[in-house]
PDB file of C-alpha atoms in Angstrom:
ATOM      1  CA  MET A 404     225.179 176.814  26.029  1.00  0.00           C
ATOM      2  CA  LEU A 405     221.457 176.272  25.417  1.00  0.00           C
ATOM      3  CA  LYS A 406     218.972 178.337  27.409  1.00  0.00           C
ATOM      4  CA  ARG A 407     215.857 176.718  28.803  1.00  0.00           C
ATOM      5  CA  ASP A 408     212.449 177.874  27.613  1.00  0.00           C
ATOM      6  CA  GLN A 409     211.080 180.269  30.261  1.00  0.00           C
ATOM      7  CA  GLY A 410     207.579 178.777  30.088  1.00  0.00           C
ATOM      8  CA  THR A 411     208.380 175.070  30.208  1.00  0.00           C
ATOM      9  CA  GLY A 412     211.916 174.915  31.547  1.00  0.00           C
ATOM     10  CA  MET A 413     212.718 172.542  28.663  1.00  0.00           C
ATOM     11  CA  LEU A 414     215.671 172.819  26.314  1.00  0.00           C
ATOM     12  CA  PRO A 415     214.703 174.015  22.821  1.00  0.00           C
ATOM     13  CA  ASP A 416     214.202 171.376  20.118  1.00  0.00           C
ATOM     14  CA  ARG A 417     215.790 173.391  17.300  1.00  0.00           C
ATOM     15  CA  PRO A 418     219.296 171.841  17.542  1.00  0.00           C
ATOM     16  CA  PHE A 419     217.715 168.392  17.463  1.00  0.00           C
ATOM     17  CA  ILE A 420     215.305 169.197  14.635  1.00  0.00           C
ATOM     18  CA  GLY A 421     218.101 170.739  12.562  1.00  0.00           C
ATOM     19  CA  SER A 422     220.191 167.634  13.131  1.00  0.00           C
ATOM     20  CA  VAL A 423     217.371 165.330  11.992  1.00  0.00           C
ATOM     21  CA  GLU A 424     216.567 167.492   8.948  1.00  0.00           C
ATOM     22  CA  SER A 425     220.194 167.543   7.824  1.00  0.00           C
ATOM     23  CA  GLY A 426     220.854 163.916   8.737  1.00  0.00           C
ATOM     24  CA  VAL A 427     223.972 165.007  10.607  1.00  0.00           C
ATOM     25  CA  MET A 428     224.648 164.783  14.307  1.00  0.00           C
ATOM     26  CA  PRO A 429     227.505 167.014  15.528  1.00  0.00           C
ATOM     27  CA  ASN A 430     230.611 164.958  16.324  1.00  0.00           C
ATOM     28  CA  LYS A 431     230.809 166.315  19.873  1.00  0.00           C
ATOM     29  CA  TRP A 432     227.361 164.840  20.588  1.00  0.00           C
ATOM     30  CA  TYR A 433     228.537 161.278  20.101  1.00  0.00           C
ATOM     31  CA  ASP A 434     232.084 161.310  21.408  1.00  0.00           C
ATOM     32  CA  ALA A 435     231.394 158.421  23.754  1.00  0.00           C
ATOM     33  CA  VAL A 436     233.462 156.620  26.337  1.00  0.00           C
ATOM     34  CA  MET A 437     233.004 152.851  26.107  1.00  0.00           C
ATOM     35  CA  ARG A 438     232.969 150.777  29.276  1.00  0.00           C
ATOM     36  CA  PRO A 439     232.799 146.980  29.034  1.00  0.00           C
ATOM     37  CA  VAL A 440     230.232 145.494  31.423  1.00  0.00           C
ATOM     38  CA  LEU A 441     230.080 141.832  32.408  1.00  0.00           C
ATOM     39  CA  LYS A 442     226.915 140.143  31.050  1.00  0.00           C
ATOM     40  CA  LYS A 443     226.719 137.147  33.376  1.00  0.00           C
ATOM     41  CA  PRO A 444     228.812 135.859  36.287  1.00  0.00           C
ATOM     42  CA  HIS A 445     229.382 132.623  34.354  1.00  0.00           C
ATOM     43  CA  PRO A 446     231.461 131.876  32.270  1.00  0.00           C
ATOM     44  CA  GLY A 447     233.317 134.643  34.085  1.00  0.00           C
ATOM     45  CA  PRO A 448     235.334 137.789  33.503  1.00  0.00           C
ATOM     46  CA  ARG A 449     238.090 136.048  31.516  1.00  0.00           C
ATOM     47  CA  ASP A 450     235.757 135.336  28.570  1.00  0.00           C
ATOM     48  CA  VAL A 451     235.860 138.358  26.235  1.00  0.00           C
ATOM     49  CA  ASN A 452     232.488 137.349  24.724  1.00  0.00           C
ATOM     50  CA  ASN A 453     230.891 137.698  28.168  1.00  0.00           C
ATOM     51  CA  TYR A 454     231.061 141.501  28.022  1.00  0.00           C
ATOM     52  CA  ARG A 455     228.751 144.032  26.445  1.00  0.00           C
ATOM     53  CA  PRO A 456     229.793 147.571  25.622  1.00  0.00           C
ATOM     54  CA  ILE A 457     228.148 150.451  27.439  1.00  0.00           C
ATOM     55  CA  PHE A 458     228.705 153.830  25.835  1.00  0.00           C
ATOM     56  CA  LEU A 459     228.673 156.911  28.037  1.00  0.00           C
ATOM     57  CA  LEU A 460     227.467 159.777  25.839  1.00  0.00           C
ATOM     58  CA  PRO A 461     227.666 163.525  26.363  1.00  0.00           C
ATOM     59  CA  VAL A 462     224.422 165.028  27.684  1.00  0.00           C
ATOM     60  CA  LEU A 463     223.478 166.613  24.337  1.00  0.00           C
ATOM     61  CA  GLY A 464     224.005 163.300  22.547  1.00  0.00           C
ATOM     62  CA  LYS A 465     221.855 161.485  25.089  1.00  0.00           C
ATOM     63  CA  ASN A 466     219.149 164.165  24.798  1.00  0.00           C
ATOM     64  CA  TRP A 467     219.323 163.850  21.001  1.00  0.00           C
ATOM     65  CA  GLU A 468     218.850 160.070  21.261  1.00  0.00           C
ATOM     66  CA  ASN A 469     215.874 160.572  23.593  1.00  0.00           C
ATOM     67  CA  HIS A 470     214.358 163.115  21.176  1.00  0.00           C
ATOM     68  CA  ILE A 471     214.691 160.697  18.238  1.00  0.00           C
ATOM     69  CA  ASN A 472     213.385 157.772  20.302  1.00  0.00           C
ATOM     70  CA  GLN A 473     210.332 159.719  21.486  1.00  0.00           C
ATOM     71  CA  ASN A 474     209.496 160.926  17.971  1.00  0.00           C
ATOM     72  CA  LEU A 475     209.834 157.411  16.534  1.00  0.00           C
ATOM     73  CA  ALA A 476     207.730 155.903  19.334  1.00  0.00           C
ATOM     74  CA  ASN A 477     205.038 158.562  18.822  1.00  0.00           C
ATOM     75  CA  HIS A 478     205.015 157.942  15.060  1.00  0.00           C
ATOM     76  CA  LEU A 479     204.670 154.179  15.513  1.00  0.00           C
ATOM     77  CA  GLU A 480     201.903 154.505  18.128  1.00  0.00           C
ATOM     78  CA  GLU A 481     199.914 157.253  16.366  1.00  0.00           C
ATOM     79  CA  ASN A 482     199.940 155.369  13.064  1.00  0.00           C
ATOM     80  CA  GLN A 483     199.221 152.002  14.715  1.00  0.00           C
ATOM     81  CA  LEU A 484     202.330 150.438  13.179  1.00  0.00           C
ATOM     82  CA  LEU A 485     203.043 148.097  16.087  1.00  0.00           C
ATOM     83  CA  TYR A 486     201.346 144.785  16.686  1.00  0.00           C
ATOM     84  CA  PRO A 487     198.962 144.899  19.657  1.00  0.00           C
ATOM     85  CA  SER A 488     200.952 142.053  21.208  1.00  0.00           C
ATOM     86  CA  GLN A 489     204.219 144.054  21.025  1.00  0.00           C
ATOM     87  CA  MET A 490     205.035 144.598  24.688  1.00  0.00           C
ATOM     88  CA  GLY A 491     208.725 145.454  24.822  1.00  0.00           C
ATOM     89  CA  PHE A 492     209.991 149.027  24.563  1.00  0.00           C
ATOM     90  CA  ARG A 493     206.495 150.563  24.726  1.00  0.00           C
ATOM     91  CA  ALA A 494     204.969 152.919  27.259  1.00  0.00           C
ATOM     92  CA  GLN A 495     202.388 151.269  29.514  1.00  0.00           C
ATOM     93  CA  HIS A 496     203.614 147.776  28.536  1.00  0.00           C
ATOM     94  CA  SER A 497     205.917 145.484  30.465  1.00  0.00           C
ATOM     95  CA  THR A 498     206.956 141.909  31.069  1.00  0.00           C
ATOM     96  CA  GLU A 499     203.985 141.713  33.410  1.00  0.00           C
ATOM     97  CA  SER A 500     201.683 142.818  30.548  1.00  0.00           C
ATOM     98  CA  ALA A 501     203.105 140.104  28.312  1.00  0.00           C
ATOM     99  CA  LEU A 502     202.693 137.422  30.997  1.00  0.00           C
ATOM    100  CA  LEU A 503     199.136 138.518  31.712  1.00  0.00           C
ATOM    101  CA  ALA A 504     198.201 138.481  27.992  1.00  0.00           C
ATOM    102  CA  GLY A 505     199.800 135.045  27.568  1.00  0.00           C
ATOM    103  CA  THR A 506     198.035 133.666  30.628  1.00  0.00           C
ATOM    104  CA  GLU A 507     194.663 134.992  29.452  1.00  0.00           C
ATOM    105  CA  GLU A 508     195.182 133.480  25.990  1.00  0.00           C
ATOM    106  CA  LEU A 509     196.167 130.133  27.535  1.00  0.00           C
ATOM    107  CA  LYS A 510     193.101 130.145  29.792  1.00  0.00           C
ATOM    108  CA  TYR A 511     190.847 130.949  26.826  1.00  0.00           C
ATOM    109  CA  VAL A 512     192.271 128.088  24.725  1.00  0.00           C
ATOM    110  CA  LEU A 513     191.966 125.616  27.603  1.00  0.00           C
ATOM    111  CA  ASP A 514     188.379 126.776  28.316  1.00  0.00           C
ATOM    112  CA  GLN A 515     187.573 125.924  24.685  1.00  0.00           C
ATOM    113  CA  GLY A 516     188.786 122.372  25.302  1.00  0.00           C
ATOM    114  CA  GLU A 517     191.798 122.823  23.037  1.00  0.00           C
ATOM    115  CA  ALA A 518     195.332 121.647  23.688  1.00  0.00           C
ATOM    116  CA  ALA A 519     197.882 124.329  24.510  1.00  0.00           C
ATOM    117  CA  ALA A 520     201.624 124.587  24.839  1.00  0.00           C
ATOM    118  CA  ILE A 521     203.976 127.368  25.859  1.00  0.00           C
ATOM    119  CA  ILE A 522     207.450 127.781  24.443  1.00  0.00           C
ATOM    120  CA  LEU A 523     209.769 130.074  26.382  1.00  0.00           C
ATOM    121  CA  LEU A 524     212.914 131.389  24.735  1.00  0.00           C
ATOM    122  CA  ASP A 525     215.886 133.153  26.281  1.00  0.00           C
ATOM    123  CA  LEU A 526     216.442 136.177  24.070  1.00  0.00           C
ATOM    124  CA  SER A 527     218.846 137.953  26.401  1.00  0.00           C
ATOM    125  CA  ALA A 528     221.284 138.655  23.548  1.00  0.00           C
ATOM    126  CA  ALA A 529     218.620 139.123  20.861  1.00  0.00           C
ATOM    127  CA  PHE A 530     219.820 142.579  19.817  1.00  0.00           C
ATOM    128  CA  ASP A 531     223.255 141.138  19.023  1.00  0.00           C
ATOM    129  CA  THR A 532     221.629 139.003  16.308  1.00  0.00           C
ATOM    130  CA  VAL A 533     219.546 141.718  14.580  1.00  0.00           C
ATOM    131  CA  ASN A 534     220.126 141.871  10.830  1.00  0.00           C
ATOM    132  CA  HIS A 535     220.692 145.608  10.357  1.00  0.00           C
ATOM    133  CA  LYS A 536     219.798 145.566   6.646  1.00  0.00           C
ATOM    134  CA  ILE A 537     216.377 144.137   7.530  1.00  0.00           C
ATOM    135  CA  LEU A 538     216.001 146.639  10.386  1.00  0.00           C
ATOM    136  CA  VAL A 539     216.752 149.599   8.089  1.00  0.00           C
ATOM    137  CA  GLN A 540     214.347 148.258   5.456  1.00  0.00           C
ATOM    138  CA  ARG A 541     211.616 147.838   8.067  1.00  0.00           C
ATOM    139  CA  LEU A 542     212.176 151.391   9.343  1.00  0.00           C
ATOM    140  CA  LYS A 543     211.815 152.700   5.782  1.00  0.00           C
ATOM    141  CA  GLU A 544     208.559 150.731   5.416  1.00  0.00           C
ATOM    142  CA  VAL A 545     207.051 152.481   8.449  1.00  0.00           C
ATOM    143  CA  GLY A 546     208.001 155.943   7.196  1.00  0.00           C
ATOM    144  CA  VAL A 547     211.457 156.691   8.588  1.00  0.00           C
ATOM    145  CA  GLN A 548     213.228 158.741   5.917  1.00  0.00           C
ATOM    146  CA  ASP A 549     216.733 158.162   4.589  1.00  0.00           C
ATOM    147  CA  LYS A 550     218.337 161.160   6.365  1.00  0.00           C
ATOM    148  CA  ALA A 551     217.178 159.867   9.741  1.00  0.00           C
ATOM    149  CA  LEU A 552     218.738 156.466   8.981  1.00  0.00           C
ATOM    150  CA  LYS A 553     222.289 157.750   8.505  1.00  0.00           C
TER     151      LYS A 553
END
């Protein structure tokens, strides 16, 4: 059992830091229960490809993931490693931010008398198509060390 810090009420970081430094996450932290969740009502529940897995993690595993996510996000923001137009998965950015930026850019181009076009893509299953070798290489390029990539 981990005791909360008396001053902040937060759980101590040491188990998480030790896990990152060693590159090993305790097995009990990622013993997950997988639940299939229907993606879309059509083509329906009989199509196996219409499900996505949701993994229910133990609390420590979820906290560990949040710790890693926050540290990575801080590193990327502090070192300005994200494109300014990157809206997804960033604090203070949203779909609304992306639409507003796109609208402003479109208005600017039209005000200049230029032609403009908008192409909208449905990337609802984009993560399913990520090339993990490229992702790992990109993470290394922005400073994520080998132990953290295990």
